[in-house]
PDB file of C-alpha atoms in Angstrom:
ATOM      1  CA  GLU F   1     -14.765  11.415 -22.770  1.00 86.00           C
ATOM      2  CA  ILE F   2     -16.755   9.276 -20.219  1.00 91.00           C
ATOM      3  CA  VAL F   3     -18.768  11.541 -17.697  1.00 95.00           C
ATOM      4  CA  LEU F   4     -19.478  10.208 -14.211  1.00 97.00           C
ATOM      5  CA  THR F   5     -22.458  11.562 -12.468  1.00 98.00           C
ATOM      6  CA  GLN F   6     -22.828  11.096  -8.808  1.00 98.00           C
ATOM      7  CA  SER F   7     -25.955  11.137  -6.712  1.00 95.00           C
ATOM      8  CA  PRO F   8     -27.056  12.478  -4.450  1.00 97.00           C
ATOM      9  CA  GLY F   9     -24.871  15.640  -4.216  1.00 97.00           C
ATOM     10  CA  THR F  10     -25.283  15.497  -0.427  1.00 97.00           C
ATOM     11  CA  LEU F  11     -26.527  12.719   1.723  1.00 97.00           C
ATOM     12  CA  SER F  12     -27.399  13.454   5.380  1.00 97.00           C
ATOM     13  CA  LEU F  13     -27.549  10.459   7.717  1.00 97.00           C
ATOM     14  CA  SER F  14     -26.982   9.406  11.183  1.00 96.00           C
ATOM     15  CA  PRO F  15     -24.275   7.161  12.702  1.00 96.00           C
ATOM     16  CA  GLY F  16     -25.542   3.523  12.453  1.00 97.00           C
ATOM     17  CA  GLU F  17     -27.521   4.115   9.344  1.00 97.00           C
ATOM     18  CA  ARG F  18     -26.859   2.608   6.000  1.00 98.00           C
ATOM     19  CA  ALA F  19     -25.454   4.886   2.975  1.00 98.00           C
ATOM     20  CA  THR F  20     -26.080   4.211  -0.555  1.00 98.00           C
ATOM     21  CA  LEU F  21     -24.094   6.378  -3.074  1.00 98.00           C
ATOM     22  CA  SER F  22     -24.559   6.222  -6.824  1.00 98.00           C
ATOM     23  CA  CYS F  23     -22.236   6.728  -9.685  1.00 98.00           C
ATOM     24  CA  ARG F  24     -23.559   6.572 -13.377  1.00 98.00           C
ATOM     25  CA  ALA F  25     -21.354   6.657 -16.300  1.00 96.00           C
ATOM     26  CA  SER F  26     -22.327   8.185 -19.723  1.00 95.00           C
ATOM     27  CA  GLN F  27     -21.143   5.073 -21.527  1.00 93.00           C
ATOM     28  CA  SER F  28     -20.367   1.522 -20.311  1.00 94.00           C
ATOM     29  CA  VAL F  29     -17.180   1.210 -18.042  1.00 93.00           C
ATOM     30  CA  SER F  30     -15.477  -1.896 -17.428  1.00 93.00           C
ATOM     31  CA  SER F  31     -15.673  -2.889 -13.867  1.00 94.00           C
ATOM     32  CA  SER F  32     -12.164  -3.242 -13.617  1.00 93.00           C
ATOM     33  CA  PHE F  33     -11.550   0.361 -14.280  1.00 94.00           C
ATOM     34  CA  LEU F  34     -14.164   1.729 -11.735  1.00 96.00           C
ATOM     35  CA  ALA F  35     -12.695   2.930  -8.213  1.00 97.00           C
ATOM     36  CA  TRP F  36     -14.143   4.882  -5.371  1.00 98.00           C
ATOM     37  CA  TYR F  37     -12.211   7.193  -2.998  1.00 98.00           C
ATOM     38  CA  GLN F  38     -12.879   8.877   0.265  1.00 98.00           C
ATOM     39  CA  GLN F  39     -11.690  12.324   1.017  1.00 98.00           C
ATOM     40  CA  LYS F  40     -11.718  14.206   4.419  1.00 97.00           C
ATOM     41  CA  PRO F  41     -11.333  17.884   4.830  1.00 95.00           C
ATOM     42  CA  GLY F  42      -7.689  18.944   4.349  1.00 94.00           C
ATOM     43  CA  GLN F  43      -6.615  15.425   3.392  1.00 97.00           C
ATOM     44  CA  ALA F  44      -5.753  13.658   0.120  1.00 97.00           C
ATOM     45  CA  PRO F  45      -8.103  11.044  -1.342  1.00 98.00           C
ATOM     46  CA  ARG F  46      -7.841   7.530  -0.050  1.00 97.00           C
ATOM     47  CA  LEU F  47      -8.518   4.589  -2.161  1.00 97.00           C
ATOM     48  CA  LEU F  48     -11.521   2.639  -0.942  1.00 98.00           C
ATOM     49  CA  ILE F  49     -12.774   0.267  -3.704  1.00 97.00           C
ATOM     50  CA  TYR F  50     -11.118  -0.881  -6.922  1.00 96.00           C
ATOM     51  CA  GLY F  51     -12.418  -3.059  -9.656  1.00 95.00           C
ATOM     52  CA  ALA F  52     -15.926  -1.738  -8.703  1.00 97.00           C
ATOM     53  CA  SER F  53     -16.100  -4.276  -5.701  1.00 97.00           C
ATOM     54  CA  SER F  54     -12.763  -5.087  -4.332  1.00 97.00           C
ATOM     55  CA  ARG F  55     -11.873  -3.296  -1.026  1.00 98.00           C
ATOM     56  CA  ALA F  56      -8.468  -1.734  -0.740  1.00 96.00           C
ATOM     57  CA  THR F  57      -5.936  -2.797   1.843  1.00 95.00           C
ATOM     58  CA  GLY F  58      -7.173  -1.861   5.411  1.00 96.00           C
ATOM     59  CA  ILE F  59     -10.629  -0.717   4.371  1.00 97.00           C
ATOM     60  CA  PRO F  60     -13.220  -1.946   6.770  1.00 97.00           C
ATOM     61  CA  ASP F  61     -15.912  -4.421   5.501  1.00 96.00           C
ATOM     62  CA  ARG F  62     -18.736  -2.139   6.161  1.00 97.00           C
ATOM     63  CA  PHE F  63     -17.700  -0.601   2.850  1.00 98.00           C
ATOM     64  CA  SER F  64     -18.694  -2.500  -0.398  1.00 98.00           C
ATOM     65  CA  GLY F  65     -19.031  -1.617  -4.029  1.00 98.00           C
ATOM     66  CA  SER F  66     -21.172  -3.256  -6.750  1.00 98.00           C
ATOM     67  CA  GLY F  67     -22.401  -2.491 -10.124  1.00 97.00           C
ATOM     68  CA  SER F  68     -21.450  -2.939 -13.804  1.00 96.00           C
ATOM     69  CA  GLY F  69     -21.813  -1.245 -17.169  1.00 95.00           C
ATOM     70  CA  THR F  70     -22.993   2.270 -16.528  1.00 96.00           C
ATOM     71  CA  ASP F  71     -24.286   2.005 -12.896  1.00 98.00           C
ATOM     72  CA  PHE F  72     -22.216   1.583  -9.848  1.00 98.00           C
ATOM     73  CA  THR F  73     -22.864   1.852  -6.172  1.00 98.00           C
ATOM     74  CA  LEU F  74     -20.762   2.389  -2.928  1.00 98.00           C
ATOM     75  CA  THR F  75     -22.574   1.192   0.204  1.00 98.00           C
ATOM     76  CA  ILE F  76     -21.554   1.764   3.641  1.00 98.00           C
ATOM     77  CA  SER F  77     -23.570  -0.755   5.862  1.00 96.00           C
ATOM     78  CA  ARG F  78     -23.308   1.008   9.310  1.00 96.00           C
ATOM     79  CA  LEU F  79     -22.046   4.444   9.340  1.00 97.00           C
ATOM     80  CA  GLU F  80     -19.240   5.278  11.769  1.00 97.00           C
ATOM     81  CA  PRO F  81     -18.440   8.866  12.832  1.00 96.00           C
ATOM     82  CA  GLU F  82     -15.224   8.737  10.757  1.00 96.00           C
ATOM     83  CA  ASP F  83     -17.127   7.858   7.601  1.00 97.00           C
ATOM     84  CA  PHE F  84     -18.630  11.312   7.213  1.00 96.00           C
ATOM     85  CA  ALA F  85     -16.572  12.739   4.218  1.00 97.00           C
ATOM     86  CA  VAL F  86     -16.762  13.190   0.388  1.00 98.00           C
ATOM     87  CA  TYR F  87     -16.811  10.254  -1.835  1.00 98.00           C
ATOM     88  CA  TYR F  88     -15.730  10.148  -5.513  1.00 98.00           C
ATOM     89  CA  CYS F  89     -15.992   7.486  -8.119  1.00 98.00           C
ATOM     90  CA  GLN F  90     -13.338   7.312 -10.945  1.00 97.00           C
ATOM     91  CA  GLN F  91     -12.909   5.581 -14.119  1.00 95.00           C
ATOM     92  CA  TYR F  92      -9.429   4.829 -15.644  1.00 90.00           C
ATOM     93  CA  GLY F  93     -10.039   5.190 -19.378  1.00 79.00           C
ATOM     94  CA  SER F  94      -7.816   4.232 -22.210  1.00 72.00           C
ATOM     95  CA  SER F  95      -5.305   6.654 -23.704  1.00 68.00           C
ATOM     96  CA  PRO F  96      -5.716   7.295 -20.577  1.00 71.00           C
ATOM     97  CA  ARG F  97      -8.667   9.636 -20.142  1.00 84.00           C
ATOM     98  CA  ILE F  98      -9.263   9.481 -16.497  1.00 92.00           C
ATOM     99  CA  THR F  99     -12.384  11.055 -15.146  1.00 95.00           C
ATOM    100  CA  PHE F 100     -13.895  11.568 -11.628  1.00 96.00           C
ATOM    101  CA  GLY F 101     -17.391  12.085 -10.631  1.00 97.00           C
ATOM    102  CA  GLN F 102     -18.333  15.294  -8.913  1.00 98.00           C
ATOM    103  CA  GLY F 103     -18.515  13.897  -5.459  1.00 98.00           C
ATOM    104  CA  THR F 104     -21.110  12.924  -2.794  1.00 98.00           C
ATOM    105  CA  ARG F 105     -20.844  14.601   0.512  1.00 98.00           C
ATOM    106  CA  LEU F 106     -21.821  12.555   3.338  1.00 97.00           C
ATOM    107  CA  ASP F 107     -22.957  14.683   6.184  1.00 95.00           C
ATOM    108  CA  ILE F 108     -23.946  13.916   9.840  1.00 93.00           C
ATOM    109  CA  LYS F 109     -27.666  14.397  10.348  1.00 90.00           C
TER     110      LYS F 109
ATOM    111  CA  GLU Z   1       5.786   2.471   3.457  1.00 94.00           C
ATOM    112  CA  VAL Z   2       4.997   4.375   0.382  1.00 95.00           C
ATOM    113  CA  GLN Z   3       5.385   8.119   0.645  1.00 97.00           C
ATOM    114  CA  LEU Z   4       4.854  10.839  -1.940  1.00 98.00           C
ATOM    115  CA  LEU Z   5       5.850  14.174  -1.046  1.00 98.00           C
ATOM    116  CA  GLU Z   6       4.732  17.296  -3.204  1.00 98.00           C
ATOM    117  CA  SER Z   7       6.650  20.563  -3.240  1.00 97.00           C
ATOM    118  CA  GLY Z   8       6.836  23.728  -5.254  1.00 97.00           C
ATOM    119  CA  GLY Z   9       3.517  25.146  -5.041  1.00 97.00           C
ATOM    120  CA  GLY Z  10       2.947  29.018  -4.346  1.00 97.00           C
ATOM    121  CA  LEU Z  11       1.610  32.179  -5.549  1.00 98.00           C
ATOM    122  CA  VAL Z  12       2.214  32.965  -9.233  1.00 98.00           C
ATOM    123  CA  GLN Z  13       0.880  35.731 -11.502  1.00 97.00           C
ATOM    124  CA  PRO Z  14      -1.313  34.936 -14.410  1.00 97.00           C
ATOM    125  CA  GLY Z  15       0.933  34.039 -17.357  1.00 98.00           C
ATOM    126  CA  GLY Z  16       3.628  32.880 -15.107  1.00 98.00           C
ATOM    127  CA  SER Z  17       5.352  29.544 -14.578  1.00 98.00           C
ATOM    128  CA  LEU Z  18       5.891  27.083 -11.731  1.00 98.00           C
ATOM    129  CA  ARG Z  19       7.527  23.606 -11.529  1.00 98.00           C
ATOM    130  CA  LEU Z  20       5.960  21.079  -9.158  1.00 98.00           C
ATOM    131  CA  SER Z  21       8.093  18.134  -7.705  1.00 98.00           C
ATOM    132  CA  CYS Z  22       6.971  14.977  -6.124  1.00 98.00           C
ATOM    133  CA  ALA Z  23       9.458  12.791  -4.236  1.00 98.00           C
ATOM    134  CA  ALA Z  24       8.714   9.250  -3.939  1.00 98.00           C
ATOM    135  CA  SER Z  25       9.960   6.731  -1.397  1.00 97.00           C
ATOM    136  CA  GLY Z  26       9.126   3.159  -0.395  1.00 96.00           C
ATOM    137  CA  ILE Z  27       8.497   2.082  -3.946  1.00 94.00           C
ATOM    138  CA  THR Z  28      10.613   1.045  -7.087  1.00 94.00           C
ATOM    139  CA  PHE Z  29       9.782   4.391  -8.517  1.00 95.00           C
ATOM    140  CA  SER Z  30      10.702   3.511 -12.179  1.00 94.00           C
ATOM    141  CA  SER Z  31       8.268   0.508 -12.330  1.00 92.00           C
ATOM    142  CA  TYR Z  32       5.087   2.680 -11.749  1.00 93.00           C
ATOM    143  CA  ALA Z  33       3.180   5.073 -13.761  1.00 93.00           C
ATOM    144  CA  MET Z  34       2.555   8.335 -12.043  1.00 95.00           C
ATOM    145  CA  SER Z  35      -0.048  11.185 -12.414  1.00 95.00           C
ATOM    146  CA  TRP Z  36      -0.977  14.558 -11.201  1.00 97.00           C
ATOM    147  CA  VAL Z  37      -4.563  15.076 -10.137  1.00 97.00           C
ATOM    148  CA  ARG Z  38      -5.828  18.630  -9.055  1.00 98.00           C
ATOM    149  CA  GLN Z  39      -8.546  20.133  -6.840  1.00 98.00           C
ATOM    150  CA  ALA Z  40      -9.657  23.655  -7.158  1.00 98.00           C
ATOM    151  CA  PRO Z  41     -10.799  25.117  -3.815  1.00 96.00           C
ATOM    152  CA  GLY Z  42     -14.275  23.590  -2.794  1.00 95.00           C
ATOM    153  CA  LYS Z  43     -14.477  21.679  -5.880  1.00 97.00           C
ATOM    154  CA  GLY Z  44     -13.837  18.046  -7.041  1.00 97.00           C
ATOM    155  CA  LEU Z  45     -10.866  16.068  -8.395  1.00 97.00           C
ATOM    156  CA  GLU Z  46      -9.624  16.596 -11.921  1.00 96.00           C
ATOM    157  CA  TRP Z  47      -6.971  14.469 -13.722  1.00 95.00           C
ATOM    158  CA  VAL Z  48      -4.102  16.521 -15.144  1.00 96.00           C
ATOM    159  CA  SER Z  49      -1.502  14.419 -16.500  1.00 95.00           C
ATOM    160  CA  SER Z  50       0.107  10.947 -16.416  1.00 93.00           C
ATOM    161  CA  ILE Z  51       3.585   9.482 -17.351  1.00 93.00           C
ATOM    162  CA  SER Z  52       4.620   5.785 -17.796  1.00 92.00           C
ATOM    163  CA  GLY Z  53       7.195   4.383 -15.665  1.00 93.00           C
ATOM    164  CA  SER Z  54      10.033   4.788 -18.232  1.00 93.00           C
ATOM    165  CA  GLY Z  55       9.055   8.344 -18.947  1.00 93.00           C
ATOM    166  CA  GLY Z  56       8.619   7.543 -22.654  1.00 93.00           C
ATOM    167  CA  SER Z  57       4.794   7.958 -22.771  1.00 91.00           C
ATOM    168  CA  THR Z  58       2.829  11.029 -21.443  1.00 93.00           C
ATOM    169  CA  TYR Z  59      -0.826  11.898 -21.505  1.00 92.00           C
ATOM    170  CA  ASP Z  60      -2.451  15.314 -20.742  1.00 94.00           C
ATOM    171  CA  ALA Z  61      -5.998  16.566 -20.007  1.00 94.00           C
ATOM    172  CA  ASP Z  62      -7.230  18.835 -22.787  1.00 94.00           C
ATOM    173  CA  SER Z  63      -7.459  21.814 -20.027  1.00 96.00           C
ATOM    174  CA  VAL Z  64      -3.652  21.789 -19.750  1.00 97.00           C
ATOM    175  CA  LYS Z  65      -2.455  20.508 -22.973  1.00 96.00           C
ATOM    176  CA  GLY Z  66       0.309  22.551 -24.570  1.00 97.00           C
ATOM    177  CA  ARG Z  67       0.854  24.472 -21.236  1.00 98.00           C
ATOM    178  CA  PHE Z  68       1.756  21.757 -18.661  1.00 98.00           C
ATOM    179  CA  THR Z  69       4.584  19.053 -19.057  1.00 98.00           C
ATOM    180  CA  ILE Z  70       4.900  15.947 -16.976  1.00 97.00           C
ATOM    181  CA  SER Z  71       8.255  14.456 -16.545  1.00 98.00           C
ATOM    182  CA  ARG Z  72      10.153  12.118 -14.240  1.00 98.00           C
ATOM    183  CA  ASP Z  73      13.789  11.483 -13.096  1.00 97.00           C
ATOM    184  CA  ASN Z  74      13.850   7.854 -12.095  1.00 97.00           C
ATOM    185  CA  SER Z  75      17.439   8.298 -10.798  1.00 97.00           C
ATOM    186  CA  LYS Z  76      16.102  10.792  -8.152  1.00 98.00           C
ATOM    187  CA  ASN Z  77      12.689   9.047  -7.531  1.00 98.00           C
ATOM    188  CA  THR Z  78      11.033  12.306  -8.399  1.00 98.00           C
ATOM    189  CA  LEU Z  79       8.058  13.199 -10.519  1.00 98.00           C
ATOM    190  CA  TYR Z  80       7.609  16.795 -11.928  1.00 98.00           C
ATOM    191  CA  LEU Z  81       5.073  19.021 -13.439  1.00 98.00           C
ATOM    192  CA  GLN Z  82       6.169  22.206 -15.279  1.00 98.00           C
ATOM    193  CA  MET Z  83       3.323  24.510 -15.580  1.00 98.00           C
ATOM    194  CA  ASN Z  84       3.574  27.482 -18.075  1.00 98.00           C
ATOM    195  CA  SER Z  85       1.067  30.151 -19.119  1.00 98.00           C
ATOM    196  CA  LEU Z  86      -0.788  29.728 -15.832  1.00 98.00           C
ATOM    197  CA  ARG Z  87      -4.312  30.964 -15.548  1.00 98.00           C
ATOM    198  CA  ALA Z  88      -6.532  31.756 -12.608  1.00 97.00           C
ATOM    199  CA  GLU Z  89      -8.472  28.514 -13.243  1.00 97.00           C
ATOM    200  CA  ASP Z  90      -5.373  26.538 -12.606  1.00 98.00           C
ATOM    201  CA  THR Z  91      -5.605  27.544  -8.858  1.00 98.00           C
ATOM    202  CA  ALA Z  92      -5.897  24.237  -7.143  1.00 98.00           C
ATOM    203  CA  ALA Z  93      -4.148  21.750  -4.762  1.00 98.00           C
ATOM    204  CA  TYR Z  94      -2.029  19.501  -6.911  1.00 98.00           C
ATOM    205  CA  TYR Z  95      -1.681  15.868  -5.874  1.00 98.00           C
ATOM    206  CA  CYS Z  96       0.689  13.450  -7.060  1.00 98.00           C
ATOM    207  CA  ALA Z  97      -0.648   9.887  -7.491  1.00 97.00           C
ATOM    208  CA  LYS Z  98       0.742   6.410  -8.079  1.00 96.00           C
ATOM    209  CA  ALA Z  99      -1.186   4.263 -10.477  1.00 91.00           C
ATOM    210  CA  TYR Z 100      -1.774   0.637 -10.084  1.00 89.00           C
ATOM    211  CA  CYS Z 101      -0.985  -1.013 -13.345  1.00 85.00           C
ATOM    212  CA  SER Z 102      -0.554  -4.323 -15.086  1.00 83.00           C
ATOM    213  CA  SER Z 103       1.861  -4.710 -17.903  1.00 78.00           C
ATOM    214  CA  THR Z 104      -0.525  -3.263 -20.344  1.00 78.00           C
ATOM    215  CA  THR Z 105      -2.962  -0.854 -18.669  1.00 84.00           C
ATOM    216  CA  CYS Z 106      -3.604   1.080 -15.411  1.00 86.00           C
ATOM    217  CA  TYR Z 107      -6.604   0.898 -13.189  1.00 89.00           C
ATOM    218  CA  TYR Z 108      -6.773   3.230 -10.334  1.00 93.00           C
ATOM    219  CA  PHE Z 109      -4.659   5.329  -7.973  1.00 95.00           C
ATOM    220  CA  ASP Z 110      -3.443   3.488  -4.770  1.00 95.00           C
ATOM    221  CA  TYR Z 111      -1.272   6.126  -3.288  1.00 97.00           C
ATOM    222  CA  TRP Z 112      -1.544   9.826  -3.082  1.00 98.00           C
ATOM    223  CA  GLY Z 113       0.697  12.584  -1.759  1.00 98.00           C
ATOM    224  CA  GLN Z 114      -0.693  15.289   0.574  1.00 97.00           C
ATOM    225  CA  GLY Z 115      -0.802  17.853  -2.119  1.00 97.00           C
ATOM    226  CA  THR Z 116       0.783  21.306  -2.855  1.00 98.00           C
ATOM    227  CA  LEU Z 117      -1.254  24.437  -3.306  1.00 98.00           C
ATOM    228  CA  VAL Z 118      -0.867  26.475  -6.449  1.00 98.00           C
ATOM    229  CA  THR Z 119      -2.529  29.993  -6.480  1.00 98.00           C
ATOM    230  CA  VAL Z 120      -2.685  31.936  -9.710  1.00 98.00           C
ATOM    231  CA  SER Z 121      -3.353  35.584  -8.938  1.00 97.00           C
ATOM    232  CA  SER Z 122      -2.197  39.144  -9.578  1.00 95.00           C
TER     233      SER Z 122
END
């Protein structure tokens, strides 16, 4: 099973700042199978990024994804108040063996 | 508009059973693989089970194998999760999710329901 480790666990930033969230895989993951989700309290997760770098429908261009192999990054260029949430990376493995990272909590500083 | 609406959650004693349902609308339901993903209170997301569009193939996480059964009724546009031998550690919000797939493989979850809460406690 591929383990995804996200860092940091919590990130405290102010609106307008840049956020960089990391997702590291225990073994190589095809970029096609790496996605990012945003979850706000009391809500279901929402797809942000798929294929490591493609934005889902309706996602603002301040969100971007990058990376390959075992290291992936979600960047939010300029934080808006509505961006403070928990973010999860996920890989859709074969069989399937789907795994999520433990999440990064993005807090307002 | 795609909508996924879960139901069937509630309080159940350890060792008990529960069946969750997820009613889908806005999609050609039989064309899509579907999954259940759960989230224990204050914790992260955990994949539970997946089923192909036809229902002919199912996959389960090791943590639920032999206890949970995923199924679907394409005539009713509904996904199910039969949960038996429930344990305290099964307490979670259970989400149904639609998978985005090609003809041969799936990649990510593009739509999620709002979830239904299952509490296993005596």
